[in-house]
Structure formats: structure tokens, C-alpha cells
XYZ file of C-alpha atoms in Angstrom:
233
model
C 0.000 0.000 0.000
C 1.200 3.492 -0.900
C -0.038 7.037 -1.363
C -0.228 9.341 -4.353
C 2.321 12.124 -4.139
C -0.110 14.530 -5.829
C -3.414 14.081 -4.017
C -2.590 11.735 -1.130
C -5.052 9.053 -2.235
C -4.218 5.517 -1.153
C -3.074 3.291 -4.013
C -2.119 -0.330 -4.521
C 1.547 -1.237 -4.558
C 1.272 -2.431 -8.177
C -0.724 0.583 -9.491
C 0.925 2.786 -12.096
C -1.654 5.600 -11.946
C -3.664 7.190 -9.136
C -7.345 6.127 -9.280
C -8.474 9.536 -8.017
C -6.357 12.164 -9.839
C -4.822 9.982 -12.563
C -1.210 11.000 -11.796
C 1.557 8.574 -12.786
C 3.102 6.830 -9.848
C 6.936 6.983 -9.897
C 8.592 4.198 -7.942
C 12.289 3.845 -6.881
C 14.288 0.765 -7.798
C 15.714 -1.166 -4.828
C 19.350 -0.159 -5.582
C 18.307 3.491 -5.975
C 16.638 3.310 -2.604
C 19.819 1.911 -1.065
C 21.921 4.663 -2.633
C 19.540 7.267 -1.305
C 19.800 5.811 2.170
C 23.602 5.789 1.969
C 23.603 9.386 0.798
C 21.293 10.383 3.608
C 23.516 8.571 6.103
C 26.562 10.383 4.762
C 24.890 13.763 4.922
C 23.681 13.190 8.447
C 27.125 12.260 9.737
C 28.926 15.025 7.820
C 31.484 12.668 6.204
C 32.251 9.010 5.767
C 34.359 7.220 8.300
C 38.026 7.296 7.461
C 39.511 4.182 5.981
C 41.160 2.387 8.873
C 44.270 1.914 6.695
C 44.687 5.685 6.376
C 45.738 8.139 9.001
C 47.750 5.630 10.975
C 51.323 6.542 11.912
C 53.875 4.412 10.128
C 55.958 2.702 12.756
C 59.563 3.920 12.781
C 62.126 1.428 11.582
C 64.400 0.299 14.321
C 68.067 0.100 13.377
C 70.490 -2.265 15.027
C 73.193 -0.041 16.531
C 75.602 -2.950 16.768
C 75.247 -3.737 13.058
C 75.801 -0.087 12.145
C 78.942 -0.009 14.272
C 80.325 -3.107 12.549
C 79.643 -1.646 9.094
C 81.384 1.619 10.018
C 84.391 -0.234 11.428
C 84.733 -2.329 8.259
C 84.443 0.790 6.088
C 87.163 2.606 8.042
C 89.496 -0.400 7.864
C 88.908 -0.676 4.122
C 89.695 3.010 3.583
C 92.896 2.715 5.622
C 93.916 -0.436 3.754
C 93.316 1.053 0.315
C 95.108 4.264 1.261
C 98.169 2.521 2.675
C 101.299 2.198 0.520
C 101.665 -1.191 -1.107
C 104.670 -3.087 0.233
C 106.824 -4.512 -2.536
C 109.291 -7.355 -2.634
C 112.912 -6.610 -3.529
C 112.410 -7.750 -7.111
C 109.189 -5.758 -7.494
C 110.818 -2.620 -6.143
C 113.891 -3.059 -8.318
C 111.701 -3.379 -11.427
C 109.678 -0.323 -10.438
C 112.775 1.780 -9.752
C 114.234 0.916 -13.155
C 110.938 1.774 -14.833
C 110.805 5.107 -12.972
C 114.366 5.992 -14.012
C 113.637 5.102 -17.633
C 110.479 7.222 -17.710
C 112.384 10.052 -16.044
C 114.871 9.921 -18.904
C 112.070 9.720 -21.487
C 110.459 12.833 -20.006
C 113.743 14.688 -20.505
C 113.920 13.404 -24.076
C 110.407 14.649 -24.811
C 111.333 18.148 -23.687
C 114.529 18.078 -25.763
C 112.502 16.949 -28.772
C 110.134 19.882 -28.246
C 113.106 22.265 -28.303
C 114.469 20.673 -31.479
C 111.055 20.762 -33.133
C 110.643 24.467 -32.308
C 113.895 25.327 -34.067
C 115.004 27.410 -31.087
C 118.654 27.239 -30.158
C 119.280 27.141 -26.413
C 123.015 27.141 -25.813
C 124.880 27.043 -22.538
C 124.013 30.690 -21.909
C 120.748 31.255 -23.783
C 119.432 34.748 -24.337
C 115.704 34.867 -23.727
C 113.368 35.957 -26.495
C 109.620 35.862 -27.151
C 110.140 32.690 -29.170
C 110.896 30.816 -25.969
C 107.260 31.105 -24.920
C 106.301 28.338 -27.319
C 108.212 25.961 -25.021
C 106.146 26.845 -21.949
C 103.638 24.044 -22.535
C 106.325 21.346 -23.022
C 107.951 22.575 -19.794
C 104.634 22.185 -17.960
C 104.293 18.677 -19.369
C 107.810 17.892 -18.163
C 106.952 19.042 -14.645
C 103.727 16.997 -14.733
C 105.645 13.888 -15.817
C 108.033 14.184 -12.871
C 105.144 14.810 -10.497
C 103.314 11.694 -11.707
C 106.428 9.563 -11.287
C 106.936 10.910 -7.774
C 103.305 10.210 -6.844
C 103.614 6.676 -8.131
C 106.755 6.038 -6.096
C 105.159 7.465 -2.946
C 102.323 4.934 -3.200
C 104.616 1.978 -2.530
C 106.486 0.821 0.537
C 109.996 -0.401 -0.252
C 111.513 -3.541 1.249
C 114.094 -2.914 3.942
C 117.006 -3.344 1.540
C 115.800 -0.440 -0.634
C 114.589 2.029 2.015
C 117.532 4.407 1.531
C 117.328 4.110 -2.259
C 113.626 4.853 -2.107
C 114.225 8.139 -0.305
C 117.004 8.996 -2.737
C 114.822 8.381 -5.784
C 112.097 10.588 -4.335
C 114.691 13.349 -3.878
C 115.822 12.922 -7.487
C 112.268 13.237 -8.788
C 111.538 16.199 -6.541
C 114.689 17.972 -7.774
C 113.708 17.256 -11.378
C 110.211 18.581 -10.729
C 111.652 21.834 -9.329
C 114.070 21.975 -12.231
C 111.181 21.781 -14.723
C 109.196 24.370 -12.772
C 112.064 26.857 -12.930
C 112.770 26.356 -16.615
C 109.063 27.005 -17.188
C 109.258 30.237 -15.198
C 112.334 31.291 -17.170
C 110.558 30.665 -20.464
C 107.677 32.903 -19.391
C 109.635 36.006 -18.397
C 113.315 35.409 -19.130
C 114.447 36.039 -15.552
C 118.003 34.704 -15.264
C 117.406 33.766 -11.629
C 115.111 30.939 -12.767
C 117.762 29.609 -15.119
C 120.257 29.544 -12.253
C 117.773 27.622 -10.103
C 117.149 25.248 -12.987
C 120.854 24.408 -13.161
C 121.067 24.102 -9.376
C 118.224 21.563 -9.195
C 119.631 19.669 -12.162
C 122.965 19.269 -10.350
C 121.195 18.307 -7.117
C 119.283 15.542 -8.894
C 122.511 14.198 -10.407
C 124.172 14.152 -6.981
C 121.330 12.190 -5.403
C 121.335 9.748 -8.281
C 125.109 9.246 -8.064
C 124.694 8.258 -4.407
C 122.082 5.664 -5.286
C 122.681 1.966 -5.800
C 120.928 2.369 -9.142
C 123.920 4.358 -10.390
C 126.175 1.301 -10.339
C 127.032 -0.520 -13.523
C 124.606 -3.395 -12.985
C 121.521 -1.206 -12.752
C 122.713 1.310 -15.326
C 122.843 -1.475 -17.900
C 119.314 -2.564 -17.007
C 118.064 1.015 -17.228
C 119.642 1.528 -20.643
C 118.386 -1.817 -21.929
C 114.830 -1.005 -20.833
C 115.194 2.494 -22.263
C 116.222 1.127 -25.658
C 113.280 -1.277 -25.694
C 110.797 1.471 -24.830
C 112.166 3.884 -27.427
C 112.107 1.208 -30.120
C 108.517 0.244 -29.259
């Protein structure tokens, strides 16, 4: 049993028209009725209930302090190990020293070749001119070569037998590096003081090398043999 929405007359549930006023009876489908109820429920409460999965605080991850400490300790040990000089055997150090001396000589050769290629004559007492500036870059390369060789030698730890020779070779390379730096400064401005320093460091390097075991005949032959092989290759 229902009622007409126009005149209020009682009507049968199956009637499509009102028997009194003839108005069409509009009926809601069951799912529409449910939606209407849900909408009414929402409006009455102001908003739907929040999804229980939302709005909850994410629990903070707990870190194991002991594990973190172990990881840090391993990392520090690894850094120290990788940064420590590599200790060489006597044969390994001997081979490295010969290679260093050969490359030192090759660096000198490269600079001499640059002078020859430029066509500039630099006698025993050269007189500076603007032409010398074209040799500035080769002089910088020479200094860089000596610096690289020195850095390489510093990264190894010599065996006890070669400790003194190791220090001597480092002094040779350092003197050669200063020698190259001063010849570069001379080429820039022509200041005779730099040329004097160049000669001084050159002599110092020769003195250190003469004191070294690598200056004896046995090692000199090995250096020259390796030098010939590298220049041929």
C-alpha cells in the first residue's frame, strides 16, 4: 500500500496511476533506494568514516646499533687499507725503480725533442726571447711527468734493503720537478734567476742519483736496456 504524491489518495503497490487524480506513480528501484539511504547517512554524519588503513602513523624502523657499528668499522678499515702504501718485494721494487728511471729519462727526451722541433737554439748561456714562450707548454708537461712519477713512487712501501734508495729516488724526482718548474718560469719572463735555479736543481738531482745503488754498472745497464726497448717500441 502506498499514497499518491499529488493528491494523497491511497493506491495499490502495483498501481501505475492514481485512481483519483490519474497522476503517474513513480517508484524507486531497490538499488536506488539503497543509494539514497547511503547518501542520507553520509549527509547526516557530515562525512564518511576514514579508511582504517589511512591516518595511521607508520611505525619507525628500528636500526640495530651494533650492526651499524660493525659496518662503520669495516668501512674505516677498508679506507685505511686502500690508502696505505703497497709493500713490494725486492724484485718488485727493483723493477719499479728501473721503470721510474727510464720514464724520467724519457720525459727529458720529450722536452729536448720539443726544443728541437721548435727550431730554437738554447746554448749554454741562452738569451731569452719571445720565441721561448712556445716551449712553456712542453715545460709544464715535463713538470707533470716528474710529479706523476713521484706520486707513483710514494704509493709503494719499499723492502728494507731499498729504504735508503727509495728516499734517494724521491729526492731525485723532486729535484727534477723543481728543475722543470724553474725552466718554465724562465721561459715565461726570461728572468736569469730561474735559469740559475734550474741548473742548481739539475745538479742536485745528479748528486742524489750518483749516491744511489741504481747508479752502479749493474743497474745502469738494465736502465739503458729497458730504455732502448721502450724507445724502439
